[in-house]
Backbone as a ProteinNet text record, in pm:
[ID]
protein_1_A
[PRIMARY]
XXXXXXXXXXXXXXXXXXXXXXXXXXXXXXXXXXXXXXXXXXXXXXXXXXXXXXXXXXXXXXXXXXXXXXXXXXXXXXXXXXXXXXXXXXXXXXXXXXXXXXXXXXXXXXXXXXXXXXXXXXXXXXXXXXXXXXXXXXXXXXXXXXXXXXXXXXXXXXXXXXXXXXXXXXXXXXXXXXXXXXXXXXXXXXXXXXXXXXXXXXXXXX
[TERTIARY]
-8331.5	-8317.6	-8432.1	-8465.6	-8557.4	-8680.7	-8702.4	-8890.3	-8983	-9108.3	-9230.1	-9315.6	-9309.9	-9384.4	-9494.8	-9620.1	-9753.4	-9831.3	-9858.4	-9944	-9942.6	-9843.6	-9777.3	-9816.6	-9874.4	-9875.5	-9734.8	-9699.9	-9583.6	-9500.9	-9313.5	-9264.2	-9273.7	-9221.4	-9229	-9132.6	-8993.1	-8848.5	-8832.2	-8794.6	-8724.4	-8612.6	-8553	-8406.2	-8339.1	-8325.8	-8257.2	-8166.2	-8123	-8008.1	-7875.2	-7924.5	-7817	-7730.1	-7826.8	-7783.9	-7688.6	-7568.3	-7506.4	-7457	-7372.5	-7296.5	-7433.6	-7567.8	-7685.3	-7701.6	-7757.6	-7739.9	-7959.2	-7995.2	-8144.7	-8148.7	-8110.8	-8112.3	-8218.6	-8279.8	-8365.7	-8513.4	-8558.4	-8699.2	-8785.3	-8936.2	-9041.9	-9123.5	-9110.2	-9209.7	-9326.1	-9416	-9538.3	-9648.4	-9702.1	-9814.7	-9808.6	-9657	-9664.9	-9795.3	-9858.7	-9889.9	-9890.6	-9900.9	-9920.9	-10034.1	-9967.2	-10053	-10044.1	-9888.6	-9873.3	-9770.1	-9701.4	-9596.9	-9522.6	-9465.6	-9388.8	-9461.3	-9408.5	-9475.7	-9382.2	-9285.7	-9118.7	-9178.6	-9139.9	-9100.4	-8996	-8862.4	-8734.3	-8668.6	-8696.7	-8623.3	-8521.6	-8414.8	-8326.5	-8218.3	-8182	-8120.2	-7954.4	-7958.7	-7785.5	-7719	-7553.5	-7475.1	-7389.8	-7311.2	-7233.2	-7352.1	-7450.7	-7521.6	-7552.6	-7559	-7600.9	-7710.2	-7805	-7941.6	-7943	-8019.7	-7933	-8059	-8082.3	-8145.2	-8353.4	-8394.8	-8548.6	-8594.2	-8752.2	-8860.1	-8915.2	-8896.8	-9008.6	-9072.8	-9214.2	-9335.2	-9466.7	-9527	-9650.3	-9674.7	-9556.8	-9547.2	-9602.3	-9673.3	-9709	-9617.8	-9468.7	-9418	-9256.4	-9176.9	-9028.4	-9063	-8977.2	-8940	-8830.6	-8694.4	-8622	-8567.5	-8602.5	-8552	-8436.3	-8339.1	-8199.6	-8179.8	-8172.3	-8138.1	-8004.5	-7919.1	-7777.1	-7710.3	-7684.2	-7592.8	-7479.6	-7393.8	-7264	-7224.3	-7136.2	-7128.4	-7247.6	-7299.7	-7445.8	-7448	-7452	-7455.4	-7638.3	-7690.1	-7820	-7804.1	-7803.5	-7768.6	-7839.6	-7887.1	-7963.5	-8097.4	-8183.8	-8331.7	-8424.4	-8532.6	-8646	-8729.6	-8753.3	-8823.1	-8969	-9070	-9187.1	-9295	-9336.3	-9464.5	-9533.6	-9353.3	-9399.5	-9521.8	-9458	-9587.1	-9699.6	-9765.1	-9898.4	-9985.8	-9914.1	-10058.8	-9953.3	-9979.2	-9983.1	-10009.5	-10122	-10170.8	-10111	-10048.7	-9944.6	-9820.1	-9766	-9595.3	-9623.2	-9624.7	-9606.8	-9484.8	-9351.8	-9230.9	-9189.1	-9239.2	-9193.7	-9087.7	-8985.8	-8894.1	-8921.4	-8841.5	-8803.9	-8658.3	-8615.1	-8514.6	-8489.2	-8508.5	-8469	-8390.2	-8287.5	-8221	-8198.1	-8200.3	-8249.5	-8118.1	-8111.9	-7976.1	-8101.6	-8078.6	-8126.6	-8027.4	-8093.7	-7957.7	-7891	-7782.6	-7689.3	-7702.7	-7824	-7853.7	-7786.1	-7834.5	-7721.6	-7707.1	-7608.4	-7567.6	-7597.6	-7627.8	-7643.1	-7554	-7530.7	-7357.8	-7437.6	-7322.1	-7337.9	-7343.7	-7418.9	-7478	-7357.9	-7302.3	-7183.9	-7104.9	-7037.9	-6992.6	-7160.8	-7222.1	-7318.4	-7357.6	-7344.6	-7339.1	-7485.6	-7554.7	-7665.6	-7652.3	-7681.3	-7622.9	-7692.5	-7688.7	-7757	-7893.4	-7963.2	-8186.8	-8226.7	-8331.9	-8446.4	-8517.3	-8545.8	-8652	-8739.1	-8880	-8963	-9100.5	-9185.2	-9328.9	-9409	-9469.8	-9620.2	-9641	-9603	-9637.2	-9796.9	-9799.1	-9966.9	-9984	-9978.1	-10082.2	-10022.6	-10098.9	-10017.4	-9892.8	-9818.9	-9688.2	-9625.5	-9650	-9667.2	-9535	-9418.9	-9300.4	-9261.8	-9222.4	-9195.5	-9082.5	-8940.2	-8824.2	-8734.1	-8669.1	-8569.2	-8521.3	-8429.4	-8329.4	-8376.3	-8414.7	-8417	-8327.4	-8310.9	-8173.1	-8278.2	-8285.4	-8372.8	-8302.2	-8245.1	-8177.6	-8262.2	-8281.7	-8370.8	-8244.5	-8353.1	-8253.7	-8116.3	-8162.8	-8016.7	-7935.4	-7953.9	-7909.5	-7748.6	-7638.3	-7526.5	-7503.8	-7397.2	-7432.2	-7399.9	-7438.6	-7398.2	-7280.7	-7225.5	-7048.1	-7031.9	-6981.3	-6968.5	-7039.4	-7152.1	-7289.1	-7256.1	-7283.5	-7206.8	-7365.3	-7404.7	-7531.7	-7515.7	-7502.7	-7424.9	-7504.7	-7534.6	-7572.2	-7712.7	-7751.2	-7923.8	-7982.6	-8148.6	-8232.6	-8347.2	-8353.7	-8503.4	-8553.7	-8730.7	-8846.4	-8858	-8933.7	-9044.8	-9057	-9067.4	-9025.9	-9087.4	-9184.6	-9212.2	-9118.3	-9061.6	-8950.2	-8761.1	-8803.8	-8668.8	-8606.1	-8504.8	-8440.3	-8340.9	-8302.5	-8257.7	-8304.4	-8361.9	-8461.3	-8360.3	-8362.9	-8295.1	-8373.1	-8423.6	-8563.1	-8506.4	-8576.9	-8569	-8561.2	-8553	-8514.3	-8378.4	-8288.2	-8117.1	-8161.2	-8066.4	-8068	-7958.9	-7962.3	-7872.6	-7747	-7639.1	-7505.7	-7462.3	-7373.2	-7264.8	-7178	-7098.1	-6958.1	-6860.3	-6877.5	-6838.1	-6894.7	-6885.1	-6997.8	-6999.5	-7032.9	-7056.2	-7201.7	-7244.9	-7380.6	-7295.2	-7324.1	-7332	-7406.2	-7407.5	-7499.5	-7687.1	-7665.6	-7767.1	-7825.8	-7933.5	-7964.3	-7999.9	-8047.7	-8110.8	-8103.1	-8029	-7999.9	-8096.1	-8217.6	-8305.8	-8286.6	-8271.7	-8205.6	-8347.8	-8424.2	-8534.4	-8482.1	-8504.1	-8449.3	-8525.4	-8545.1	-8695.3	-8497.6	-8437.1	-8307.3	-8153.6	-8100.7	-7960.4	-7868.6	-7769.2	-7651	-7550.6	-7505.1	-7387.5	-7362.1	-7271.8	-7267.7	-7300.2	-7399.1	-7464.9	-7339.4	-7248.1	-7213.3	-7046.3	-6956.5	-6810.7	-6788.4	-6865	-6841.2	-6961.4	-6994	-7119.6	-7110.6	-7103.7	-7057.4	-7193.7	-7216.1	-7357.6	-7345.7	-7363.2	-7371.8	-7452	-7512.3	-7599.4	-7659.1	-7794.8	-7787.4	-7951.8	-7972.1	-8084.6	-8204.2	-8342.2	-8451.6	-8626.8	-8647.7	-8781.8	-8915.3
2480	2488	2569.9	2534.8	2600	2620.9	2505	2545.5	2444.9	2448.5	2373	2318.1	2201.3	2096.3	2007.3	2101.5	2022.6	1942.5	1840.8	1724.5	1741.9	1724.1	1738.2	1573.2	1575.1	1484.7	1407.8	1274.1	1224.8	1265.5	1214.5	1248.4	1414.1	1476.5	1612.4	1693.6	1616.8	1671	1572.7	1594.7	1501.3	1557.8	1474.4	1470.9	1344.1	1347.9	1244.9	1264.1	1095	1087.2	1189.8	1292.4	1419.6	1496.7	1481.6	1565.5	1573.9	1662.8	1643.6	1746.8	1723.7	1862.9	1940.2	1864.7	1870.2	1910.4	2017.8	2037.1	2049.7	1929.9	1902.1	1975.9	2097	2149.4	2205.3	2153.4	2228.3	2249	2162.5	2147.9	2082.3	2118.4	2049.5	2061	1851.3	1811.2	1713.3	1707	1638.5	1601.7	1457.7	1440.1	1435.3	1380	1341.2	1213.7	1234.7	1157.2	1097.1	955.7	903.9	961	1044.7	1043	971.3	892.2	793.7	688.6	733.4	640.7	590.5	769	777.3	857.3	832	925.9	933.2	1000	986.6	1122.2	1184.2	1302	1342.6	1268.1	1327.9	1219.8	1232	1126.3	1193.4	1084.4	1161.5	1073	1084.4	966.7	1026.5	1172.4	1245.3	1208	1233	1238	1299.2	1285.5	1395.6	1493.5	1423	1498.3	1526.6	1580.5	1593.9	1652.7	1556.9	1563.6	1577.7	1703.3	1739.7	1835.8	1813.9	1893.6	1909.7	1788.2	1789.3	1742.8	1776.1	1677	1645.2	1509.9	1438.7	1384.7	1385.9	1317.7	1252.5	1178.8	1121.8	1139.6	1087.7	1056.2	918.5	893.2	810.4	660.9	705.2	620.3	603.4	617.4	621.5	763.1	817	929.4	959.1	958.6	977.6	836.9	840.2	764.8	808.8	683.1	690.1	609	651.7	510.9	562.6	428.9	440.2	551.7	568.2	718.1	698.5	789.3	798.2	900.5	891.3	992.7	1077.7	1003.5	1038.1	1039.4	1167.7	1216.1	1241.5	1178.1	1167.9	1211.7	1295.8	1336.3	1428.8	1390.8	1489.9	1520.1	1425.7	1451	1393	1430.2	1348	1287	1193.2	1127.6	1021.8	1079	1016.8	947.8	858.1	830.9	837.4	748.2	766.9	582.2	637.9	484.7	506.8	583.9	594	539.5	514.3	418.6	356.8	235.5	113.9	1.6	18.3	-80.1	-76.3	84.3	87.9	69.4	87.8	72.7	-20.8	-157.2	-240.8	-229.1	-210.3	-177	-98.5	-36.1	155.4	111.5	201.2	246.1	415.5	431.2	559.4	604.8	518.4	566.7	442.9	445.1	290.3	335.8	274	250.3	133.9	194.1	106.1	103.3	-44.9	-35.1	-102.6	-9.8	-90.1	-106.1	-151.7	-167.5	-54.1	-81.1	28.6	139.8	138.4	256.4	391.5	449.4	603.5	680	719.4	816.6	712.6	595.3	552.4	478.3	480	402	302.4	219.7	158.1	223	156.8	221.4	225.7	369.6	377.9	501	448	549.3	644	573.2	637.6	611.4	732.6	757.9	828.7	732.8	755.5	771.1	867.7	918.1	1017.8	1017.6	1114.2	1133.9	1055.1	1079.3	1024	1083.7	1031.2	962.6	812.7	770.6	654.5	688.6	616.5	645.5	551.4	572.8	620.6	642.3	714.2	630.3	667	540	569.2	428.5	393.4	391.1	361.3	379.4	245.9	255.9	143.3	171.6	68.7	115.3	105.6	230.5	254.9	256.9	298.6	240.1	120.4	-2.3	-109.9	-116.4	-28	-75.9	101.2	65.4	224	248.4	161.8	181	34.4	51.6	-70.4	-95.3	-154.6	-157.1	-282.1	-271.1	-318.4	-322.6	-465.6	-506.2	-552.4	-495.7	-553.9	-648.2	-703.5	-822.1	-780.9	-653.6	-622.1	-539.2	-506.5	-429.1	-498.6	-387.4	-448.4	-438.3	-498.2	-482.8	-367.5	-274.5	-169.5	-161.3	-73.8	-69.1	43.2	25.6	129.9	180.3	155.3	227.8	159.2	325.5	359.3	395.9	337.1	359.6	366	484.5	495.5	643.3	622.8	709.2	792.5	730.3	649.8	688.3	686	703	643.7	494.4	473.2	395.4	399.8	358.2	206	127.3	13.1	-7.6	-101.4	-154	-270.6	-330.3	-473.4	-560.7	-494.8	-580	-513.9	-463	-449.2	-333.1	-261.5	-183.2	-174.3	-265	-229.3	-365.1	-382.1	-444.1	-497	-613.1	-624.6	-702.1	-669.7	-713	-710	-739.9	-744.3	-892.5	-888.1	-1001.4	-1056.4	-1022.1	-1048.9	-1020.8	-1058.3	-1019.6	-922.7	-822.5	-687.4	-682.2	-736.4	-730.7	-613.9	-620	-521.2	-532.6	-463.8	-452.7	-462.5	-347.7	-353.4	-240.5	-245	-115.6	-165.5	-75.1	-95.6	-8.6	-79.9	-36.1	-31.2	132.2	93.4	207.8	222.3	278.3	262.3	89.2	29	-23.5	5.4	-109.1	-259.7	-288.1	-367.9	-424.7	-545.8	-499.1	-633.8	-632.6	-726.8	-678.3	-837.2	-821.9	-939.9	-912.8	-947.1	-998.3	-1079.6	-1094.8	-1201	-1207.7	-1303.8	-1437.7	-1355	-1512.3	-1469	-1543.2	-1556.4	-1582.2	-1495.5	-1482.9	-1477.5	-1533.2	-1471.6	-1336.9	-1343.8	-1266.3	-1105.4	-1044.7	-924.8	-813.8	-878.5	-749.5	-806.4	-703.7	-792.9	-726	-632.3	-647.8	-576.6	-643.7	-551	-542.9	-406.5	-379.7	-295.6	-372.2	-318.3	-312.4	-192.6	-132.5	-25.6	-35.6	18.6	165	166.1	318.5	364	499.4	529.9	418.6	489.8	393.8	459	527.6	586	482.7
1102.8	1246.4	1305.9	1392.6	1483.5	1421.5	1391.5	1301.1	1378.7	1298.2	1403	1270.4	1268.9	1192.8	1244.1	1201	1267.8	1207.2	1199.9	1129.3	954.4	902.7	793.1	755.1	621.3	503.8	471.6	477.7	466.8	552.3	562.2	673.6	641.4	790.7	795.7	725.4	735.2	717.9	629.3	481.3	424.7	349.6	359.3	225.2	183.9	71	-54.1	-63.3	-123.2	-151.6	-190.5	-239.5	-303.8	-191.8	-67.6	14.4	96.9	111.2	217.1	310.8	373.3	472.4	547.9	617.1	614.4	812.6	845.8	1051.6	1057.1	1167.3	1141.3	1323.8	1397.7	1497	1538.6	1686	1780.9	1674	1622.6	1560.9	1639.7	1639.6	1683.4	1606.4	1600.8	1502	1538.2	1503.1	1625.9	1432.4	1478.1	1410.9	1294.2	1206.4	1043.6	1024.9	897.9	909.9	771.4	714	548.9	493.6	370.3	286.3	115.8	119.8	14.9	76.8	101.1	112.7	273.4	344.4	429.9	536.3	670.1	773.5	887.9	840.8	944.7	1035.9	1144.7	1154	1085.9	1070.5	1015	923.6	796.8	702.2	618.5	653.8	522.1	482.9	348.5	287.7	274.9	300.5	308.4	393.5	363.4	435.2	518.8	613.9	671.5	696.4	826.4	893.8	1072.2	1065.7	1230.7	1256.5	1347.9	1373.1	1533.9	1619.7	1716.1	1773.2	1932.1	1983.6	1928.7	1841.2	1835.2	1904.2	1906.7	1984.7	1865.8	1860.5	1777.2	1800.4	1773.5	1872.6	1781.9	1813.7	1749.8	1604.4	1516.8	1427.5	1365.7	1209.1	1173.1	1190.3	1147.2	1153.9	1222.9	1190	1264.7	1318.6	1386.9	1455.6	1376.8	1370	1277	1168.1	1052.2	966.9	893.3	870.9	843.9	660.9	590.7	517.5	432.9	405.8	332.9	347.6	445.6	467.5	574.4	511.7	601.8	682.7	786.9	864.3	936.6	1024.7	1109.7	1209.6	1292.2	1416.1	1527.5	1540.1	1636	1757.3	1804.9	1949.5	1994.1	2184.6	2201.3	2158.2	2129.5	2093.6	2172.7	2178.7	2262.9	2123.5	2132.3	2009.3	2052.7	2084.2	2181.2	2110.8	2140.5	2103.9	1943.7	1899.3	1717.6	1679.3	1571.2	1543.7	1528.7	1497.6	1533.8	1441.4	1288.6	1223.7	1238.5	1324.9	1364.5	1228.3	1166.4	1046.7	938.8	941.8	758	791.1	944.2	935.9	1096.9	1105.5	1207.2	1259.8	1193.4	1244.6	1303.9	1356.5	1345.4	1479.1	1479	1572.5	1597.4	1698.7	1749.9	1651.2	1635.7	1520.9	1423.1	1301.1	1206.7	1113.8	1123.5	1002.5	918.1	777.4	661.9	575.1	538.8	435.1	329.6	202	106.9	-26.9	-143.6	-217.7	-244.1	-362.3	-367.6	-513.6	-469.6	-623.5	-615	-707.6	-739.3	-610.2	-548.3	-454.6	-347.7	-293.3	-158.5	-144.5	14.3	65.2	142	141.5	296	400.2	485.9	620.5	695	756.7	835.8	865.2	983.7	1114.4	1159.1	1194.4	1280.2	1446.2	1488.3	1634.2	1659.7	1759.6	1855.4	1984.2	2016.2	2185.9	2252	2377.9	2431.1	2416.5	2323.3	2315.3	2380.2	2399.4	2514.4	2413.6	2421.9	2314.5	2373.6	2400.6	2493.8	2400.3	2443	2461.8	2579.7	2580.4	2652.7	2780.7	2890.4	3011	3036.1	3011.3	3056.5	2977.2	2856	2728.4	2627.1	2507.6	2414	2358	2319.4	2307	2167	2089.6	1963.8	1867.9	1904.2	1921.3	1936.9	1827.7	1843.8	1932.4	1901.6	1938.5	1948.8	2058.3	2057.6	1895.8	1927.3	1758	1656.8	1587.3	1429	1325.1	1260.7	1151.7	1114.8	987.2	858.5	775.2	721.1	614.7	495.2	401.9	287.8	203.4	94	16.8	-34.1	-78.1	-102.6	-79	27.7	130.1	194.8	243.4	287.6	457.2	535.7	633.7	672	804.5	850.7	905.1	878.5	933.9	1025.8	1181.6	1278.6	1312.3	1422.5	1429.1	1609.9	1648.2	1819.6	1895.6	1967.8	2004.4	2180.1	2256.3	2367	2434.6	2588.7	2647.6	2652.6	2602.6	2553	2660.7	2714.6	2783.6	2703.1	2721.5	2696.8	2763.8	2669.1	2756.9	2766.5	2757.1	2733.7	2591.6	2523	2402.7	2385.5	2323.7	2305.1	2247.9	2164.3	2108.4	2097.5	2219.1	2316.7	2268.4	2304.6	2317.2	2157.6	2106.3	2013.9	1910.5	1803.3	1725.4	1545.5	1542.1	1403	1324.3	1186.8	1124.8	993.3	908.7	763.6	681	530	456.5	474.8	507.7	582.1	682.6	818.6	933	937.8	1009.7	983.5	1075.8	993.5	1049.8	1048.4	1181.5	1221.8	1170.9	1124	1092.1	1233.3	1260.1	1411.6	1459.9	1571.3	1683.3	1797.5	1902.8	2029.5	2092.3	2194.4	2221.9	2428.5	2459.2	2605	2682.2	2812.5	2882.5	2871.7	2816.7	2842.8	2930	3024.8	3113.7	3067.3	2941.6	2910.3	2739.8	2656.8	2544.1	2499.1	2441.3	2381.9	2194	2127.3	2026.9	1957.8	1877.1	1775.8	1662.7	1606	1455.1	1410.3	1227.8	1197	1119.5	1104	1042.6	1141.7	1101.4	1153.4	1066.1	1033.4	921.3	974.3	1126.5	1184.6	1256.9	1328	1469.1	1413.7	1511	1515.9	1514.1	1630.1	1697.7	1674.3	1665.1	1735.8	1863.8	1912.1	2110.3	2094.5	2266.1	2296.1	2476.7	2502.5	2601.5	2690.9	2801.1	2860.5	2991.5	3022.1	3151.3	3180.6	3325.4	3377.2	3316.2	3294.6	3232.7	3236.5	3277.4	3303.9	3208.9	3270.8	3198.3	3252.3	3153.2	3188.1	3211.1
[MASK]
++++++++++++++++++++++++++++++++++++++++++++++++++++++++++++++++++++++++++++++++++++++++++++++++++++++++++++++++++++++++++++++++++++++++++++++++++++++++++++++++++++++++++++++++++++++++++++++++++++++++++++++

């Protein structure tokens, strides 16, 4: 809590699979960048966490990355102007979550709540941030179950406000998305229905 992460090699914040009972509070992190693999500001593969109160900013690649984890609380962050090598991570979100397969200690993706962040790009400038939120299903990856994405503040998005990509197309279990102005939904296949409700109403927009 309360630390300052400046142009750090790979993501800035990481944690694995092992981790849990995990509080990621009131950090500023600016300028991860690849030096093998990853370039998150905030990656972490634990569970039963709450990520709460950062600025994450001009990061190589996601702003906060999520993968196979349960019980995930996102609330309350400003997350700006990630993406920045563009050429090693074309995907990048402001927040992505990743289901991949089910190796030692990783769950299915679920009960995760996104609420309350500010997550935009840079007005006037290029827009380095593909998508607010991502969910990336790899081959063997399962679908995500309960993922509450509500009360939101975001920017401009080329590929919209909330983004679904991968080798599967990334099913919902069930979830609801609201205090959206705007809900643009990307996907490269189609496996059947995304969402079982999706409820959209008016909601700020930088």
């Amino acid at each position: 809590a309360r630390c300052t992460f400046i142009n750090n090699g790979e993501s800035s914040i990481y944690t694995n699979q092992y981790g849990s009972d995990i509080q990621y509070i009131d950090n500023y992190i600016d300028g991860a960048r690849s030096s093998n693999i990853s370039a998150s500001g905030l990656e972490t593969c634990a569970s039963n966490v709450l990520i709460e109160g950062n600025l994450i900013k001009n990061s190589g690649n996601e702003g906060i990355s999520l993968t196979n984890q349960k019980n995930v609380i996102v609330r309350n962050n400003m997350i700006l102007n990630n993406g920045q090598e563009k050429e090693k991570f074309a995907n990048a979100a402001g927040i992505m979550i990743y289901s991949l397969g089910l190796v030692e200690n990783y769950y299915v993706p679920q009960d995760i709540t996104i609420t309350g962040n500010i997550i935009a790009n840079r007005p006037g400038m290029e827009a380095t941030q593909g998508a607010g939120v991502a969910l990336w299903r790899h081959s063997a990856g399962e679908p995500v179950e309960r993922l509450t994405i509500s009360n939101n503040i975001f920017g401009e998005f080329p590929y919209g406000t909330v983004r679904f990509i991968g080798d599967k197309s990334m099913i919902i279990g069930s979830g609801y998305f609201s205090a959206l102005l705007r809900l643009q939904v990307y996907m490269r296949t189609w496996e059947g229905p995304f969402l079982s409700a999706i409820f959209i109403t008016n909601g700020p927009v930088i």
